[in-house]
PDB file of C-alpha atoms in Angstrom:
ATOM      1  CA  MET A   2     -13.759   8.396  10.575  1.00 46.00           C
ATOM      2  CA  ASN A   3     -10.601  10.263   9.629  1.00 51.00           C
ATOM      3  CA  THR A   4      -6.877   9.910  10.146  1.00 49.00           C
ATOM      4  CA  LYS A   5      -6.932  12.041  13.315  1.00 50.00           C
ATOM      5  CA  LEU A   6      -8.964   9.417  15.147  1.00 52.00           C
ATOM      6  CA  LEU A   7      -6.584   6.660  14.061  1.00 50.00           C
ATOM      7  CA  LEU A   8      -3.659   8.681  15.443  1.00 45.00           C
ATOM      8  CA  ALA A   9      -5.552   9.280  18.657  1.00 50.00           C
ATOM      9  CA  LEU A  10      -6.258   5.566  18.965  1.00 51.00           C
ATOM     10  CA  GLY A  11      -2.565   4.895  18.440  1.00 50.00           C
ATOM     11  CA  LEU A  12      -1.679   7.277  21.286  1.00 48.00           C
ATOM     12  CA  ALA A  13      -4.307   5.657  23.473  1.00 50.00           C
ATOM     13  CA  ALA A  14      -2.787   2.248  22.752  1.00 48.00           C
ATOM     14  CA  VAL A  15       0.690   3.509  23.733  1.00 43.00           C
ATOM     15  CA  MET A  16      -0.551   4.795  27.097  1.00 45.00           C
ATOM     16  CA  THR A  17      -2.559   1.678  27.961  1.00 45.00           C
ATOM     17  CA  THR A  18      -2.183  -2.060  28.481  1.00 45.00           C
ATOM     18  CA  GLY A  19      -4.232  -4.956  29.817  1.00 49.00           C
ATOM     19  CA  CYS A  20      -7.475  -6.444  28.509  1.00 54.00           C
ATOM     20  CA  VAL A  21      -7.613  -6.276  24.688  1.00 59.00           C
ATOM     21  CA  GLN A  22     -10.770  -6.101  22.614  1.00 67.00           C
ATOM     22  CA  LYS A  23     -11.011  -5.917  18.845  1.00 73.00           C
ATOM     23  CA  VAL A  24     -13.413  -3.595  17.071  1.00 72.00           C
ATOM     24  CA  THR A  25     -13.962  -3.527  13.308  1.00 78.00           C
ATOM     25  CA  MET A  26     -14.058   0.049  12.085  1.00 74.00           C
ATOM     26  CA  LYS A  27     -15.143   1.503   8.756  1.00 79.00           C
ATOM     27  CA  VAL A  28     -12.489   4.032   7.749  1.00 80.00           C
ATOM     28  CA  LEU A  29     -12.567   6.535   4.899  1.00 84.00           C
ATOM     29  CA  GLU A  30      -9.123   6.442   3.331  1.00 89.00           C
ATOM     30  CA  PRO A  31      -8.068   9.594   1.446  1.00 91.00           C
ATOM     31  CA  ALA A  32      -7.652   9.421  -2.321  1.00 93.00           C
ATOM     32  CA  GLU A  33      -4.260   8.542  -3.785  1.00 93.00           C
ATOM     33  CA  VAL A  34      -4.428  11.828  -5.733  1.00 95.00           C
ATOM     34  CA  GLY A  35      -5.133  13.991  -2.703  1.00 93.00           C
ATOM     35  CA  ALA A  36      -5.506  17.253  -4.641  1.00 94.00           C
ATOM     36  CA  MET A  37      -8.825  16.014  -6.047  1.00 96.00           C
ATOM     37  CA  ALA A  38     -10.454  16.634  -2.664  1.00 94.00           C
ATOM     38  CA  ASP A  39     -10.478  20.343  -3.581  1.00 94.00           C
ATOM     39  CA  ASN A  40     -11.325  19.791  -7.250  1.00 96.00           C
ATOM     40  CA  LYS A  41     -14.588  17.876  -7.375  1.00 96.00           C
ATOM     41  CA  LYS A  42     -16.181  19.607 -10.354  1.00 97.00           C
ATOM     42  CA  ILE A  43     -14.517  17.932 -13.320  1.00 98.00           C
ATOM     43  CA  ALA A  44     -14.563  18.343 -17.083  1.00 97.00           C
ATOM     44  CA  VAL A  45     -13.462  15.376 -19.219  1.00 96.00           C
ATOM     45  CA  THR A  46     -12.465  16.333 -22.763  1.00 94.00           C
ATOM     46  CA  ASP A  47     -12.446  14.016 -25.777  1.00 93.00           C
ATOM     47  CA  PHE A  48      -9.371  11.798 -25.735  1.00 95.00           C
ATOM     48  CA  LYS A  49      -7.218  11.584 -28.852  1.00 95.00           C
ATOM     49  CA  LYS A  50      -7.579   8.346 -30.910  1.00 95.00           C
ATOM     50  CA  ASP A  51     -10.421   7.318 -28.610  1.00 95.00           C
ATOM     51  CA  TYR A  52     -13.029   6.788 -31.322  1.00 89.00           C
ATOM     52  CA  TYR A  53     -13.516   3.056 -30.789  1.00 91.00           C
ATOM     53  CA  VAL A  54     -12.028   2.683 -27.285  1.00 95.00           C
ATOM     54  CA  GLY A  55     -14.313   5.114 -25.443  1.00 95.00           C
ATOM     55  CA  LEU A  56     -11.951   5.589 -22.493  1.00 97.00           C
ATOM     56  CA  GLY A  57     -12.886   9.242 -21.925  1.00 96.00           C
ATOM     57  CA  SER A  58     -16.598   8.490 -21.660  1.00 95.00           C
ATOM     58  CA  LYS A  59     -15.921   5.493 -19.404  1.00 97.00           C
ATOM     59  CA  ILE A  60     -13.875   7.682 -17.050  1.00 97.00           C
ATOM     60  CA  GLU A  61     -16.694  10.210 -16.971  1.00 97.00           C
ATOM     61  CA  THR A  62     -19.192   7.442 -16.144  1.00 96.00           C
ATOM     62  CA  GLN A  63     -17.016   6.127 -13.332  1.00 97.00           C
ATOM     63  CA  LEU A  64     -16.698   9.635 -11.868  1.00 97.00           C
ATOM     64  CA  THR A  65     -20.486   9.861 -11.594  1.00 96.00           C
ATOM     65  CA  LYS A  66     -20.556   6.490  -9.783  1.00 96.00           C
ATOM     66  CA  GLN A  67     -18.381   7.655  -6.883  1.00 96.00           C
ATOM     67  CA  ILE A  68     -20.826   7.869  -3.989  1.00 94.00           C
ATOM     68  CA  ILE A  69     -19.605   8.789  -0.500  1.00 93.00           C
ATOM     69  CA  ASP A  70     -22.046   8.726   2.426  1.00 90.00           C
ATOM     70  CA  GLY A  71     -24.972   8.538   0.023  1.00 92.00           C
ATOM     71  CA  LYS A  72     -23.960  11.577  -2.039  1.00 94.00           C
ATOM     72  CA  PRO A  73     -22.122  11.934  -5.393  1.00 96.00           C
ATOM     73  CA  TYR A  74     -18.491  12.793  -4.678  1.00 96.00           C
ATOM     74  CA  PHE A  75     -17.785  14.400  -8.067  1.00 97.00           C
ATOM     75  CA  THR A  76     -19.763  16.645 -10.393  1.00 96.00           C
ATOM     76  CA  THR A  77     -19.032  16.313 -14.114  1.00 97.00           C
ATOM     77  CA  VAL A  78     -19.479  19.018 -16.710  1.00 96.00           C
ATOM     78  CA  ASP A  79     -21.760  18.120 -19.616  1.00 92.00           C
ATOM     79  CA  ARG A  80     -19.696  16.950 -22.609  1.00 89.00           C
ATOM     80  CA  LYS A  81     -21.836  18.986 -25.012  1.00 89.00           C
ATOM     81  CA  ALA A  82     -21.003  22.163 -23.114  1.00 90.00           C
ATOM     82  CA  ILE A  83     -17.297  21.348 -23.337  1.00 92.00           C
ATOM     83  CA  GLY A  84     -17.535  20.642 -27.064  1.00 89.00           C
ATOM     84  CA  LYS A  85     -19.410  23.888 -27.638  1.00 90.00           C
ATOM     85  CA  VAL A  86     -16.763  25.939 -25.825  1.00 90.00           C
ATOM     86  CA  ILE A  87     -13.928  24.214 -27.690  1.00 89.00           C
ATOM     87  CA  LYS A  88     -15.629  24.856 -31.020  1.00 88.00           C
ATOM     88  CA  GLU A  89     -16.438  28.496 -30.252  1.00 89.00           C
ATOM     89  CA  GLN A  90     -12.924  29.237 -28.980  1.00 87.00           C
ATOM     90  CA  ARG A  91     -11.310  27.207 -31.772  1.00 87.00           C
ATOM     91  CA  LEU A  92      -9.248  25.282 -29.274  1.00 84.00           C
ATOM     92  CA  GLN A  93      -7.601  21.888 -29.580  1.00 79.00           C
ATOM     93  CA  SER A  94     -10.442  19.380 -29.453  1.00 74.00           C
ATOM     94  CA  SER A  95      -8.696  16.240 -28.227  1.00 83.00           C
ATOM     95  CA  GLY A  96      -5.508  14.807 -26.814  1.00 88.00           C
ATOM     96  CA  LEU A  97      -3.336  15.830 -23.885  1.00 90.00           C
ATOM     97  CA  LEU A  98      -4.003  19.524 -23.360  1.00 92.00           C
ATOM     98  CA  ASN A  99      -1.303  21.851 -22.105  1.00 92.00           C
ATOM     99  CA  GLU A 100      -1.939  23.736 -18.888  1.00 93.00           C
ATOM    100  CA  ASP A 101      -2.897  27.016 -20.555  1.00 93.00           C
ATOM    101  CA  THR A 102      -5.503  25.438 -22.835  1.00 93.00           C
ATOM    102  CA  ALA A 103      -6.865  23.265 -20.022  1.00 94.00           C
ATOM    103  CA  VAL A 104      -7.217  26.287 -17.735  1.00 95.00           C
ATOM    104  CA  GLN A 105      -8.956  28.276 -20.469  1.00 94.00           C
ATOM    105  CA  ILE A 106     -11.469  25.508 -21.210  1.00 94.00           C
ATOM    106  CA  GLY A 107     -11.981  24.723 -17.530  1.00 94.00           C
ATOM    107  CA  LYS A 108     -12.758  28.314 -16.612  1.00 95.00           C
ATOM    108  CA  LEU A 109     -15.202  28.713 -19.500  1.00 94.00           C
ATOM    109  CA  VAL A 110     -17.191  25.602 -18.477  1.00 95.00           C
ATOM    110  CA  GLY A 111     -16.949  26.256 -14.725  1.00 95.00           C
ATOM    111  CA  ALA A 112     -14.763  23.244 -13.902  1.00 96.00           C
ATOM    112  CA  GLN A 113     -12.217  23.012 -11.103  1.00 97.00           C
ATOM    113  CA  ALA A 114     -10.203  20.260 -12.793  1.00 97.00           C
ATOM    114  CA  LEU A 115      -9.907  19.120 -16.387  1.00 97.00           C
ATOM    115  CA  ILE A 116      -9.021  15.590 -17.506  1.00 97.00           C
ATOM    116  CA  SER A 117      -7.534  15.067 -20.965  1.00 96.00           C
ATOM    117  CA  GLY A 118      -5.845  12.095 -22.559  1.00 96.00           C
ATOM    118  CA  GLU A 119      -4.748  10.058 -25.519  1.00 97.00           C
ATOM    119  CA  ILE A 120      -4.889   6.414 -26.524  1.00 97.00           C
ATOM    120  CA  THR A 121      -1.249   5.587 -27.214  1.00 97.00           C
ATOM    121  CA  SER A 122      -1.519   1.965 -28.310  1.00 96.00           C
ATOM    122  CA  THR A 123      -3.848  -0.957 -28.974  1.00 97.00           C
ATOM    123  CA  SER A 124      -2.534  -4.397 -29.808  1.00 97.00           C
ATOM    124  CA  SER A 125      -3.526  -8.005 -30.315  1.00 97.00           C
ATOM    125  CA  SER A 126      -1.249 -10.980 -30.932  1.00 97.00           C
ATOM    126  CA  ASP A 127      -1.927 -14.718 -31.228  1.00 97.00           C
ATOM    127  CA  THR A 128       0.301 -17.717 -30.540  1.00 97.00           C
ATOM    128  CA  SER A 129      -0.516 -21.382 -31.040  1.00 97.00           C
ATOM    129  CA  PHE A 130       0.504 -24.251 -28.782  1.00 96.00           C
ATOM    130  CA  THR A 131      -0.657 -27.697 -27.659  1.00 96.00           C
ATOM    131  CA  GLU A 132      -1.708 -29.074 -24.302  1.00 95.00           C
ATOM    132  CA  THR A 133      -1.733 -32.699 -23.237  1.00 95.00           C
ATOM    133  CA  ARG A 134      -4.983 -34.322 -22.180  1.00 93.00           C
ATOM    134  CA  THR A 135      -5.513 -37.649 -20.426  1.00 93.00           C
ATOM    135  CA  ARG A 136      -8.303 -39.873 -21.712  1.00 92.00           C
ATOM    136  CA  TYR A 137      -9.715 -43.281 -20.701  1.00 92.00           C
ATOM    137  CA  ARG A 138     -11.137 -45.865 -23.102  1.00 92.00           C
ATOM    138  CA  ASN A 139     -12.908 -47.475 -20.160  1.00 91.00           C
ATOM    139  CA  PRO A 140     -13.521 -45.201 -17.145  1.00 88.00           C
ATOM    140  CA  LEU A 141     -14.072 -48.281 -14.996  1.00 89.00           C
ATOM    141  CA  LYS A 142     -10.513 -49.410 -15.707  1.00 89.00           C
ATOM    142  CA  PRO A 143      -8.546 -46.155 -15.735  1.00 87.00           C
ATOM    143  CA  LEU A 144      -5.072 -47.602 -15.284  1.00 88.00           C
ATOM    144  CA  GLU A 145      -5.459 -50.192 -18.046  1.00 89.00           C
ATOM    145  CA  THR A 146      -7.158 -47.913 -20.579  1.00 90.00           C
ATOM    146  CA  MET A 147      -5.451 -44.542 -20.000  1.00 92.00           C
ATOM    147  CA  TYR A 148      -3.936 -42.721 -22.968  1.00 93.00           C
ATOM    148  CA  THR A 149      -2.939 -39.129 -23.823  1.00 94.00           C
ATOM    149  CA  ILE A 150      -3.649 -36.794 -26.723  1.00 95.00           C
ATOM    150  CA  ASN A 151      -2.388 -33.371 -27.740  1.00 96.00           C
ATOM    151  CA  VAL A 152      -4.993 -30.637 -28.136  1.00 96.00           C
ATOM    152  CA  TRP A 153      -4.431 -27.555 -30.274  1.00 96.00           C
ATOM    153  CA  CYS A 154      -4.810 -24.239 -28.383  1.00 96.00           C
ATOM    154  CA  LYS A 155      -4.505 -20.543 -29.127  1.00 97.00           C
ATOM    155  CA  LYS A 156      -3.443 -17.726 -26.794  1.00 96.00           C
ATOM    156  CA  ARG A 157      -4.441 -14.147 -27.550  1.00 97.00           C
ATOM    157  CA  VAL A 158      -2.789 -11.197 -25.780  1.00 98.00           C
ATOM    158  CA  ILE A 159      -4.633  -7.889 -26.101  1.00 98.00           C
ATOM    159  CA  GLY A 160      -3.084  -4.629 -24.923  1.00 98.00           C
ATOM    160  CA  LEU A 161      -4.154  -1.041 -24.342  1.00 98.00           C
ATOM    161  CA  GLY A 162      -2.029   1.996 -23.558  1.00 97.00           C
ATOM    162  CA  ALA A 163      -3.131   5.522 -22.643  1.00 97.00           C
ATOM    163  CA  SER A 164      -1.738   8.791 -21.349  1.00 97.00           C
ATOM    164  CA  ILE A 165      -3.906  10.784 -18.942  1.00 97.00           C
ATOM    165  CA  LYS A 166      -3.440  14.243 -17.459  1.00 97.00           C
ATOM    166  CA  ILE A 167      -5.397  16.215 -14.857  1.00 97.00           C
ATOM    167  CA  VAL A 168      -4.941  19.985 -14.600  1.00 97.00           C
ATOM    168  CA  ASP A 169      -6.004  22.122 -11.648  1.00 97.00           C
ATOM    169  CA  VAL A 170      -7.931  24.895 -13.396  1.00 96.00           C
ATOM    170  CA  ARG A 171      -7.633  27.453 -10.597  1.00 95.00           C
ATOM    171  CA  ARG A 172      -3.892  26.999 -10.039  1.00 94.00           C
ATOM    172  CA  GLY A 173      -2.896  26.132 -13.592  1.00 94.00           C
ATOM    173  CA  SER A 174      -0.840  23.181 -12.348  1.00 95.00           C
ATOM    174  CA  ILE A 175      -0.762  19.492 -13.202  1.00 96.00           C
ATOM    175  CA  ILE A 176      -2.416  17.335 -10.534  1.00 96.00           C
ATOM    176  CA  PHE A 177      -1.780  14.001 -12.222  1.00 96.00           C
ATOM    177  CA  ALA A 178       0.029  12.781 -15.340  1.00 96.00           C
ATOM    178  CA  ASP A 179       0.822   9.205 -16.200  1.00 95.00           C
ATOM    179  CA  SER A 180       1.106   6.669 -19.002  1.00 96.00           C
ATOM    180  CA  ILE A 181      -0.906   3.544 -18.273  1.00 94.00           C
ATOM    181  CA  ASN A 182      -0.493   0.217 -20.059  1.00 93.00           C
ATOM    182  CA  ASN A 183      -2.504  -2.917 -19.481  1.00 93.00           C
ATOM    183  CA  THR A 184      -2.705  -6.329 -21.132  1.00 96.00           C
ATOM    184  CA  LYS A 185      -5.019  -9.273 -20.829  1.00 96.00           C
ATOM    185  CA  THR A 186      -4.373 -12.858 -21.917  1.00 97.00           C
ATOM    186  CA  TYR A 187      -7.094 -15.175 -23.227  1.00 96.00           C
ATOM    187  CA  LYS A 188      -6.857 -18.869 -24.097  1.00 95.00           C
ATOM    188  CA  HIS A 189      -8.992 -21.219 -26.183  1.00 95.00           C
ATOM    189  CA  CYS A 190      -8.477 -24.927 -26.848  1.00 95.00           C
ATOM    190  CA  ARG A 191     -10.382 -27.120 -29.270  1.00 93.00           C
ATOM    191  CA  ASP A 192     -11.923 -29.170 -26.482  1.00 91.00           C
ATOM    192  CA  ASP A 193     -13.436 -26.277 -24.519  1.00 90.00           C
ATOM    193  CA  SER A 194     -16.404 -24.022 -25.168  1.00 87.00           C
ATOM    194  CA  ARG A 195     -14.718 -20.694 -24.459  1.00 85.00           C
ATOM    195  CA  ALA A 196     -14.377 -18.503 -27.520  1.00 90.00           C
ATOM    196  CA  LEU A 197     -11.544 -16.031 -27.909  1.00 95.00           C
ATOM    197  CA  PRO A 198     -12.712 -12.417 -27.774  1.00 95.00           C
ATOM    198  CA  SER A 199     -12.012 -10.210 -30.744  1.00 96.00           C
ATOM    199  CA  LYS A 200      -9.467  -7.414 -30.424  1.00 96.00           C
ATOM    200  CA  GLN A 201     -12.324  -4.912 -30.097  1.00 96.00           C
ATOM    201  CA  GLN A 202     -14.005  -6.930 -27.338  1.00 96.00           C
ATOM    202  CA  GLY A 203     -10.735  -7.199 -25.434  1.00 96.00           C
ATOM    203  CA  ILE A 204     -10.006  -3.484 -25.793  1.00 97.00           C
ATOM    204  CA  GLU A 205     -13.511  -2.719 -24.551  1.00 96.00           C
ATOM    205  CA  GLN A 206     -12.898  -4.795 -21.436  1.00 96.00           C
ATOM    206  CA  LEU A 207      -9.458  -3.313 -20.830  1.00 97.00           C
ATOM    207  CA  SER A 208     -10.699   0.268 -21.214  1.00 97.00           C
ATOM    208  CA  GLY A 209     -13.461  -0.378 -18.690  1.00 97.00           C
ATOM    209  CA  GLU A 210     -10.983  -1.797 -16.167  1.00 96.00           C
ATOM    210  CA  LEU A 211      -8.564   1.078 -16.790  1.00 97.00           C
ATOM    211  CA  ALA A 212     -11.318   3.647 -16.174  1.00 97.00           C
ATOM    212  CA  VAL A 213     -12.263   1.976 -12.882  1.00 96.00           C
ATOM    213  CA  SER A 214      -8.665   1.786 -11.609  1.00 95.00           C
ATOM    214  CA  PHE A 215      -7.917   5.384 -12.669  1.00 97.00           C
ATOM    215  CA  VAL A 216     -10.976   6.935 -11.015  1.00 97.00           C
ATOM    216  CA  LYS A 217     -10.318   4.882  -7.873  1.00 95.00           C
ATOM    217  CA  LYS A 218      -7.135   6.948  -7.439  1.00 95.00           C
ATOM    218  CA  LEU A 219      -9.164  10.160  -7.397  1.00 96.00           C
ATOM    219  CA  ALA A 220     -11.831   9.410  -4.778  1.00 95.00           C
ATOM    220  CA  PRO A 221     -11.577   8.355  -1.128  1.00 94.00           C
ATOM    221  CA  GLN A 222     -12.548   4.754  -0.433  1.00 90.00           C
ATOM    222  CA  TYR A 223     -14.117   3.129   2.603  1.00 87.00           C
ATOM    223  CA  VAL A 224     -12.168   0.199   4.043  1.00 85.00           C
ATOM    224  CA  TYR A 225     -12.662  -1.969   7.115  1.00 85.00           C
ATOM    225  CA  ILE A 226      -9.885  -2.368   9.676  1.00 80.00           C
ATOM    226  CA  ASP A 227      -9.567  -4.204  12.984  1.00 80.00           C
ATOM    227  CA  VAL A 228      -8.522  -1.976  15.890  1.00 74.00           C
ATOM    228  CA  GLU A 229      -7.375  -3.287  19.252  1.00 73.00           C
ATOM    229  CA  LEU A 230      -8.825  -1.386  22.191  1.00 67.00           C
ATOM    230  CA  ILE A 231      -6.677  -1.664  25.345  1.00 64.00           C
ATOM    231  CA  GLU A 232      -8.709  -0.480  28.276  1.00 60.00           C
ATOM    232  CA  LYS A 233      -6.449  -0.326  31.326  1.00 61.00           C
ATOM    233  CA  ILE A 234      -4.148   2.670  31.917  1.00 59.00           C
ATOM    234  CA  GLU A 235      -0.735   1.414  33.009  1.00 61.00           C
ATOM    235  CA  PHE A 236       0.669   4.514  34.689  1.00 58.00           C
ATOM    236  CA  ASP A 237      -0.671   7.155  37.062  1.00 62.00           C
ATOM    237  CA  THR A 238      -2.930   9.743  35.520  1.00 67.00           C
ATOM    238  CA  THR A 239      -5.835  11.913  36.544  1.00 75.00           C
ATOM    239  CA  ASP A 240      -9.290  10.511  37.137  1.00 76.00           C
ATOM    240  CA  GLN A 241     -10.487  12.893  34.455  1.00 79.00           C
ATOM    241  CA  ASN A 242      -8.183  11.323  31.837  1.00 77.00           C
ATOM    242  CA  ALA A 243      -9.156   7.804  32.875  1.00 76.00           C
ATOM    243  CA  LYS A 244     -12.868   8.587  32.619  1.00 80.00           C
ATOM    244  CA  ALA A 245     -12.378  10.352  29.290  1.00 80.00           C
ATOM    245  CA  LEU A 246     -10.604   7.312  27.825  1.00 79.00           C
ATOM    246  CA  GLU A 247     -13.303   5.003  29.136  1.00 78.00           C
ATOM    247  CA  GLY A 248     -15.971   7.196  27.569  1.00 80.00           C
ATOM    248  CA  ALA A 249     -14.137   7.356  24.223  1.00 80.00           C
ATOM    249  CA  LEU A 250     -13.851   3.565  24.062  1.00 78.00           C
ATOM    250  CA  LYS A 251     -17.577   3.219  24.682  1.00 79.00           C
ATOM    251  CA  TRP A 252     -18.324   5.576  21.795  1.00 80.00           C
ATOM    252  CA  ILE A 253     -15.985   3.581  19.528  1.00 76.00           C
ATOM    253  CA  LYS A 254     -17.728   0.313  20.377  1.00 75.00           C
ATOM    254  CA  ALA A 255     -21.030   2.002  19.556  1.00 77.00           C
ATOM    255  CA  GLY A 256     -19.688   3.134  16.178  1.00 73.00           C
ATOM    256  CA  ARG A 257     -19.859   6.840  17.114  1.00 75.00           C
ATOM    257  CA  TYR A 258     -16.364   7.690  15.905  1.00 75.00           C
ATOM    258  CA  GLY A 259     -16.906  11.436  15.690  1.00 77.00           C
ATOM    259  CA  LYS A 260     -17.638  11.689  19.405  1.00 80.00           C
ATOM    260  CA  ALA A 261     -14.709   9.394  20.251  1.00 80.00           C
ATOM    261  CA  GLU A 262     -12.347  11.507  18.155  1.00 79.00           C
ATOM    262  CA  LYS A 263     -13.195  14.700  20.008  1.00 81.00           C
ATOM    263  CA  ILE A 264     -12.562  13.051  23.379  1.00 80.00           C
ATOM    264  CA  LEU A 265      -9.296  11.352  22.373  1.00 78.00           C
ATOM    265  CA  GLU A 266      -7.876  14.561  20.883  1.00 78.00           C
ATOM    266  CA  LYS A 267      -8.316  16.300  24.251  1.00 76.00           C
ATOM    267  CA  LEU A 268      -6.630  13.582  26.331  1.00 72.00           C
ATOM    268  CA  ASN A 269      -3.501  14.819  28.085  1.00 58.00           C
TER     269      ASN A 269
END
């Protein structure tokens, strides 16, 4: 179902009152980066300083996982083909590409959009602290045998920063450009079994999460919403309009949103 049907339902709600029924509807929300709807064949170049982060390859993987109505939403250009073109044309091999270079590479590999990027920062810092624990010498007599101890703990904050750009190959314009920074905090105390991840393990997790959140901006997503259907027309109208509304509501309840949309758009 698209936005037109939601608008039509809103108009139907304005012109009606009376008995209210709720219907849960599955709605395809447009992507945050709307221009990607016309740029579904994508080339992802090697990111600068990405040798042990792997953000570029993770983004490419997430693009292939975007399935809408049982079909892949994006098509990705083979990385080997991109590398071959870059090598043959002696172009910049990694980092944030300017529009001219991105357009040149994109056209040579048959892409509609080209994603380039750079890892701007990786960090890891530790701080030590103590936490108080309550213990009991005799659990059967908690009040009489209660005592406290201090336990040594360590907190590790791992961070990852990246700049990402998307260029529309056909128009030579920037579709998306942003600097993204993310951190994750881990804690370990001597009396628990959780081990602190290494900096590399934390960066690996952060890069995976960053790839998921970035690609989510590029593809439409299905969401579920509750819609109130008000079935009684409050003011005078033609029998034709009344019957059309009644028919549209029946199609909505049956989940046939396409048919309902066509009827609601024609209501006068």
